[in-house]
mmCIF file of C-alpha atoms in Angstrom:
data_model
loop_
_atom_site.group_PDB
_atom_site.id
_atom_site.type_symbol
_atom_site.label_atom_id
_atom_site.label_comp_id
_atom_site.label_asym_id
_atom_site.label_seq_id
_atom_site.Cartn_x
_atom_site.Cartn_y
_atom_site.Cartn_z
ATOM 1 C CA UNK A 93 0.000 0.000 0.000
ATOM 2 C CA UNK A 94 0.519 3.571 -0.465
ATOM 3 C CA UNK A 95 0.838 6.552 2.189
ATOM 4 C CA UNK A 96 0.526 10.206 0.635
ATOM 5 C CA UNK A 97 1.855 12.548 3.462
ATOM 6 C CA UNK A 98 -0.496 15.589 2.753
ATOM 7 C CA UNK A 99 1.059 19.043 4.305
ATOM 8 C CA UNK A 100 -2.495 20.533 3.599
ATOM 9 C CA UNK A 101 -6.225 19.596 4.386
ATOM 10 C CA UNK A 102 -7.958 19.396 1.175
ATOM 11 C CA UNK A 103 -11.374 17.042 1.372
ATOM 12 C CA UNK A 104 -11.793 17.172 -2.636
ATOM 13 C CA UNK A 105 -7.803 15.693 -3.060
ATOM 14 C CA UNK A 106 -8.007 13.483 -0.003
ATOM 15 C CA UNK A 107 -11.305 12.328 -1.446
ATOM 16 C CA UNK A 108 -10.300 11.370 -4.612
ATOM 17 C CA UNK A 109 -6.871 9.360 -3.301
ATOM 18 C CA UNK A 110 -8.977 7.463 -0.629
ATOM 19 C CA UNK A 111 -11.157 6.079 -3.454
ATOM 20 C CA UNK A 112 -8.335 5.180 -5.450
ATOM 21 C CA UNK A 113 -6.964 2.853 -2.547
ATOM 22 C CA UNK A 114 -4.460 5.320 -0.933
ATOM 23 C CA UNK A 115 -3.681 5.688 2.189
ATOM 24 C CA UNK A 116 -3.432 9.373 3.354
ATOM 25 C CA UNK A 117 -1.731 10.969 6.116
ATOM 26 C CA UNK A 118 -2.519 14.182 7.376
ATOM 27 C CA UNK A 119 0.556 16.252 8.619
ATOM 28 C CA UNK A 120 -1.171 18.344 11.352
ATOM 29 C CA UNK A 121 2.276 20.054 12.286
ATOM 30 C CA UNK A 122 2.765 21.460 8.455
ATOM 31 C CA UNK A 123 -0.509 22.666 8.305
ATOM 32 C CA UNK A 124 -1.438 25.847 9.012
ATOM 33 C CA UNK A 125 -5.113 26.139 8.489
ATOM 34 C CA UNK A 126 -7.328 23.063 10.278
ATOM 35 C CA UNK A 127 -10.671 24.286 9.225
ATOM 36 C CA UNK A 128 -11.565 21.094 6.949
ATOM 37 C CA UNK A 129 -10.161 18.371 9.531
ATOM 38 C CA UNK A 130 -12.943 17.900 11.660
ATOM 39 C CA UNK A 131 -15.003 17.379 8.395
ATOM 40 C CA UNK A 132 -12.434 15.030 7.343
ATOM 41 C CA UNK A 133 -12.158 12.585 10.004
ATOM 42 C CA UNK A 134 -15.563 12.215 9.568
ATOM 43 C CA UNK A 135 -15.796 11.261 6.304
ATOM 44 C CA UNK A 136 -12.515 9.490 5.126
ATOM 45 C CA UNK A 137 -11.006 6.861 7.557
ATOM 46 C CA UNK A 138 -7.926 5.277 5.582
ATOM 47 C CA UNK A 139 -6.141 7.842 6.968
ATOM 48 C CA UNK A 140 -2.824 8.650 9.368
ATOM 49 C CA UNK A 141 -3.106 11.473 12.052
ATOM 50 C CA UNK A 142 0.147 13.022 12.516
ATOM 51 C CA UNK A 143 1.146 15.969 15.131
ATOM 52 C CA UNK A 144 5.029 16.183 15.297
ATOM 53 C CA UNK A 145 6.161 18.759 18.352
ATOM 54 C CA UNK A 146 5.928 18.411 22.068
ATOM 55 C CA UNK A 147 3.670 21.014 24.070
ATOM 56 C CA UNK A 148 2.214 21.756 21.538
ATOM 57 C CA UNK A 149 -1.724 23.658 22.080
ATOM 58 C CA UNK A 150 -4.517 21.483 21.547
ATOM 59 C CA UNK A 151 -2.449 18.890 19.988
ATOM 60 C CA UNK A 152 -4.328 15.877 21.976
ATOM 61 C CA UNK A 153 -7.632 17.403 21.310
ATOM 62 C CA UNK A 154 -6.614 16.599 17.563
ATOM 63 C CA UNK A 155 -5.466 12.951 18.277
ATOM 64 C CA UNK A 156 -8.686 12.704 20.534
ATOM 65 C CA UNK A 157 -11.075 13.423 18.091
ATOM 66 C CA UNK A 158 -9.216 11.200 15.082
ATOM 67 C CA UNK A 159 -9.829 8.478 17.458
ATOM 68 C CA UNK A 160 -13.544 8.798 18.220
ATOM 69 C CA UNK A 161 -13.990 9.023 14.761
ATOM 70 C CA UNK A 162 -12.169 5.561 14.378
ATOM 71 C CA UNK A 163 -9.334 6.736 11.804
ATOM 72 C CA UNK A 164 -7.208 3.843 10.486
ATOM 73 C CA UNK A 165 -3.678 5.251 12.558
ATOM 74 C CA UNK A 166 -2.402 7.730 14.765
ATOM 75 C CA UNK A 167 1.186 8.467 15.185
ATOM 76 C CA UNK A 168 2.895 9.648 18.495
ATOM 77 C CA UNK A 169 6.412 9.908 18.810
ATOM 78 C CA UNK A 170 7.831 7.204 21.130
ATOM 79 C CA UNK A 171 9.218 9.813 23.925
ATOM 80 C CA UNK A 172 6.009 11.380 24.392
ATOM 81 C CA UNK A 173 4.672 11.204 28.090
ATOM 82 C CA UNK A 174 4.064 7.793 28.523
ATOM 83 C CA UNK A 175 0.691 8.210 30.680
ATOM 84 C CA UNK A 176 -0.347 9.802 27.601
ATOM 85 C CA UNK A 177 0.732 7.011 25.309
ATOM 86 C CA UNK A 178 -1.339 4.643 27.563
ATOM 87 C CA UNK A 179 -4.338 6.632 27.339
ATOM 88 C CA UNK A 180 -4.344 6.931 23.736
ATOM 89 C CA UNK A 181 -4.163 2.918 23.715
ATOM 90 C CA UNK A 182 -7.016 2.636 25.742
ATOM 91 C CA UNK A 183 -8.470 4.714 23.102
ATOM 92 C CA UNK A 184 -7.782 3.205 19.644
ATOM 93 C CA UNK A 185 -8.906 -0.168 21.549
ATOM 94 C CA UNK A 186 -12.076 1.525 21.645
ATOM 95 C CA UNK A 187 -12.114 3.144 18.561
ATOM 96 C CA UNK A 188 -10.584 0.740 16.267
ATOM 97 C CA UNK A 189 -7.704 2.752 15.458
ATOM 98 C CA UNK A 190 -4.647 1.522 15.467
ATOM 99 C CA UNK A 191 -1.167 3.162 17.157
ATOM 100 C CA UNK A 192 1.697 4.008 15.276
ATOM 101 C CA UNK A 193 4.740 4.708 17.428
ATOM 102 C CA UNK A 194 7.569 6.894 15.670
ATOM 103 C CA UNK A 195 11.503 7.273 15.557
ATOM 104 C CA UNK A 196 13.336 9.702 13.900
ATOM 105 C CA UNK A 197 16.782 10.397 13.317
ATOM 106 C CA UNK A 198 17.312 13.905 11.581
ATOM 107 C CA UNK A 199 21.421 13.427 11.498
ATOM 108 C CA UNK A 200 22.285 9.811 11.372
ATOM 109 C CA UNK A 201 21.360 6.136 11.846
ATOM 110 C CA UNK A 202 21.708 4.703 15.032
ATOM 111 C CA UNK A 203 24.018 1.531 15.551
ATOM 112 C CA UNK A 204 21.459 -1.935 14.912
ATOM 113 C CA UNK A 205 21.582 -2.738 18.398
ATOM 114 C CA UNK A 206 19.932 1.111 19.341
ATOM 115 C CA UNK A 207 17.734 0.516 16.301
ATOM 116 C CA UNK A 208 16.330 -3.188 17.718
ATOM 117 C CA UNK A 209 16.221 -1.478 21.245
ATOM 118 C CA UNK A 210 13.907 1.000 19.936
ATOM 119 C CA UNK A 211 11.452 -1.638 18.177
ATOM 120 C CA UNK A 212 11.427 -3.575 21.101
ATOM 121 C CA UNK A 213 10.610 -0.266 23.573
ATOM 122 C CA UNK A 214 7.806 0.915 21.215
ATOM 123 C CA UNK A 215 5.988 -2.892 20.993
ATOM 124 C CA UNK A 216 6.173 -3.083 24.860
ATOM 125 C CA UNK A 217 4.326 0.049 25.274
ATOM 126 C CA UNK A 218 1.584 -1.562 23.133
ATOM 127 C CA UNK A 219 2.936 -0.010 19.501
ATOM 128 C CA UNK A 220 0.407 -1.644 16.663
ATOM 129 C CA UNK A 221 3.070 -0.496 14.264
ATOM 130 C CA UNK A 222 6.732 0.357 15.099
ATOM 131 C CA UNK A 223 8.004 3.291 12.526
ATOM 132 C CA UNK A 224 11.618 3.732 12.385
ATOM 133 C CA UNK A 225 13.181 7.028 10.565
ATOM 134 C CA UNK A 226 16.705 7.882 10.227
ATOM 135 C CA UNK A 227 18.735 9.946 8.098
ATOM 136 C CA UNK A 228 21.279 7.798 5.995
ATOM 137 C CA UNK A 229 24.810 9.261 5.502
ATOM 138 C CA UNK A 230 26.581 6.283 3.837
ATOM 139 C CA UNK A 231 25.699 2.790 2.076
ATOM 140 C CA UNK A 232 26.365 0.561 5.293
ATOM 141 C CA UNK A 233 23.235 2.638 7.137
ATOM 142 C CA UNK A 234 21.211 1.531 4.261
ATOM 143 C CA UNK A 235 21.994 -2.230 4.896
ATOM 144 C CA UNK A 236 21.666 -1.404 8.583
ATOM 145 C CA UNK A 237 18.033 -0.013 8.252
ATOM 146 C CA UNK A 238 17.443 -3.177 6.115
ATOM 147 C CA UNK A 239 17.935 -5.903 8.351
ATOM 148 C CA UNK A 240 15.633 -4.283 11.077
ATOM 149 C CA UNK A 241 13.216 -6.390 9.153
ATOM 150 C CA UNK A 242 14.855 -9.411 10.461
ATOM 151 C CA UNK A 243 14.345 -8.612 13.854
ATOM 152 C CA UNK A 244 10.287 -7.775 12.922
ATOM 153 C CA UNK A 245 8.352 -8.044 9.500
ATOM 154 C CA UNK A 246 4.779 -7.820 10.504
ATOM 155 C CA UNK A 247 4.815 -4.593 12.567
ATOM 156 C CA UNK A 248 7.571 -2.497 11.318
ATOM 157 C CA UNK A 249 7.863 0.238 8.862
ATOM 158 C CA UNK A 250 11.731 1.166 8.846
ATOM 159 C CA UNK A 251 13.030 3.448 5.997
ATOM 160 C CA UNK A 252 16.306 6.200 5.673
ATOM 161 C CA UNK A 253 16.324 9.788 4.900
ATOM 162 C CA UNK A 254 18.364 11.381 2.441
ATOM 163 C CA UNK A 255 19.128 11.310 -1.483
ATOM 164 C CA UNK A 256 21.205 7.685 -0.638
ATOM 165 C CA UNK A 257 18.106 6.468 1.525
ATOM 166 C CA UNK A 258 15.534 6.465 -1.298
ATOM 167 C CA UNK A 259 16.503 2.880 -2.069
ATOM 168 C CA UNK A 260 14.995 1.882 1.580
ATOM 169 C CA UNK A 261 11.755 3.601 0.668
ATOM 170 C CA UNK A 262 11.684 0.954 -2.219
ATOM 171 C CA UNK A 263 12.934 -1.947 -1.036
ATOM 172 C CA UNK A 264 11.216 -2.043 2.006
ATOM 173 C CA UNK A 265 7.456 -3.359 1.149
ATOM 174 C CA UNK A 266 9.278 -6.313 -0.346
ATOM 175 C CA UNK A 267 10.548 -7.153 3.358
ATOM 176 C CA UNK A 268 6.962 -6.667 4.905
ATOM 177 C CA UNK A 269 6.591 -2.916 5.272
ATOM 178 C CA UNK A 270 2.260 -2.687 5.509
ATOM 179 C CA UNK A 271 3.224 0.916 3.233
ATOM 180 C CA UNK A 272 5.503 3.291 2.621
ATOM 181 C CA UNK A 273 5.579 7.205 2.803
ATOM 182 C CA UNK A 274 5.095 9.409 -0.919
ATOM 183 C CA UNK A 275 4.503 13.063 -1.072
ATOM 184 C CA UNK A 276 1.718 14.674 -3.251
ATOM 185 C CA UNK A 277 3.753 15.950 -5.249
ATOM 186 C CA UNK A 278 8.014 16.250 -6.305
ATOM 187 C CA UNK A 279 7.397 20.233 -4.423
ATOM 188 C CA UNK A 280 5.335 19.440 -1.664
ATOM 189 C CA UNK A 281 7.366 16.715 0.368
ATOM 190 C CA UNK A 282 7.352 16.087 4.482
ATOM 191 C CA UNK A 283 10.859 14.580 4.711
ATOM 192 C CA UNK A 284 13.849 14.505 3.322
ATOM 193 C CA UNK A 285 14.279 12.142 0.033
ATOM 194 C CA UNK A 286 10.542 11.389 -0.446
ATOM 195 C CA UNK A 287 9.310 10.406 -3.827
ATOM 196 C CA UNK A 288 6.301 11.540 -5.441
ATOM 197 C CA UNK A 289 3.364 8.681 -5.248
ATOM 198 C CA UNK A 290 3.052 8.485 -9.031
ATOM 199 C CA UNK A 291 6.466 7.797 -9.446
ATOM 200 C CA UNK A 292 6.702 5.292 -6.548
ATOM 201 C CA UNK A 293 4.247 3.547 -7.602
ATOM 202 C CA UNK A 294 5.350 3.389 -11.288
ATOM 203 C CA UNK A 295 8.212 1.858 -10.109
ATOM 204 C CA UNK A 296 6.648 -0.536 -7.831
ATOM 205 C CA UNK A 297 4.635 -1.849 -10.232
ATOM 206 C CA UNK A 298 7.364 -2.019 -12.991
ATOM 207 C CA UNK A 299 9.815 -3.957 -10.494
ATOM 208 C CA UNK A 300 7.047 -6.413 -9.129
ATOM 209 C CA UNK A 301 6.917 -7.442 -12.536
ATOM 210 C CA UNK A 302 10.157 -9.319 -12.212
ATOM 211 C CA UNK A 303 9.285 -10.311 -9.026
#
């Protein structure tokens, strides 16, 4: 499957992708102007609510309200409070959502051992889907990122940032990532080294063929 990080709230666009099959995540930190998400929620539920930043105003309220209307994922980051991790998994149990529990990396990628550490903290703490994010400086992180899907291939997503981690973004469905991350478009990306969802899945379906 297909993730479109969306750093805007459009019901028209979001609309037309969920019919298509996408899955759609809605970047509530990039977006500025949150009149259309309680409309939304309510409507489209193959979707991924996303709030990056700690203390941040109202930023619960948002998760809250994704989860009462049973949205297909939230995402917390994995050092938010923990009491507040545990509420919000009282919640999707309730809601039939399911919780998506984030690292990220912005400057390197962690030794394997760190990485499996992580994986193993966030599926403790009740994690329905572990996402690890780092930023890849050199070919061995890329092989590094890889084999996190020896340690777990049901409930991981693990990719690399960067122009050399774009290969981990492709490879990694074939090792049991449930989806992987595309921007809207080549201008309107969320992290560093996305690709576009056309393109991605162009080449998806070009290299299943000789699969």
């Amino acid at each position: 499957m297909i993730c479109v990080s969306l750093p805007f709230l459009d019901a028209k666009i979001i609309g037309a992708l969920v019919r298509k099959g996408y899955l759609i995540e809605l970047r509530l930190d990039l977006i500025n102007d949150k009149s259309e998400y309680s409309n939304i929620i309510s409507r489209y539920k193959n979707l991924i609510v996303t709030y990056r930043g700690y203390n941040v105003r109202n930023k619960e309220d948002y998760f809250i309200d994704a989860m009462i209307a049973s949205v297909r994922y939230i995402d917390l980051d994995i050092f938010e409070d923990g009491k507040l991790i545990d509420i919000f998994k009282e919640y999707t149990k309730a809601h039939n959502t399911n919780l998506i529990l984030s690292y990220h990396n912005f400057s390197y990628t962690n030794t394997r051992r760190e990485l499996v550490n992580i994986i193993r903290h966030a599926l403790k703490k009740g994690a329905d889907l572990v996402k690890v994010v780092t930023k890849v400086n050199e070919t061995e992180d890329v092989s590094r990122i890889l084999s996190l899907y020896e340690v777990e291939s049901k409930k991981l997503i693990a990719f690399g940032m960067g122009e050399i981690g774009k290969i981990t973004r492709i490879a990694a469905p074939f090792l049991g990532a449930p989806f992987m991350y595309t921007s809207y478009a080549v201008n309107l990306t969320t992290a560093d080294g996305q690709i576009d969802y056309q393109t991605y899945e162009e080449m998806m379906i070009s290299l299943k063929k000789y699969l």
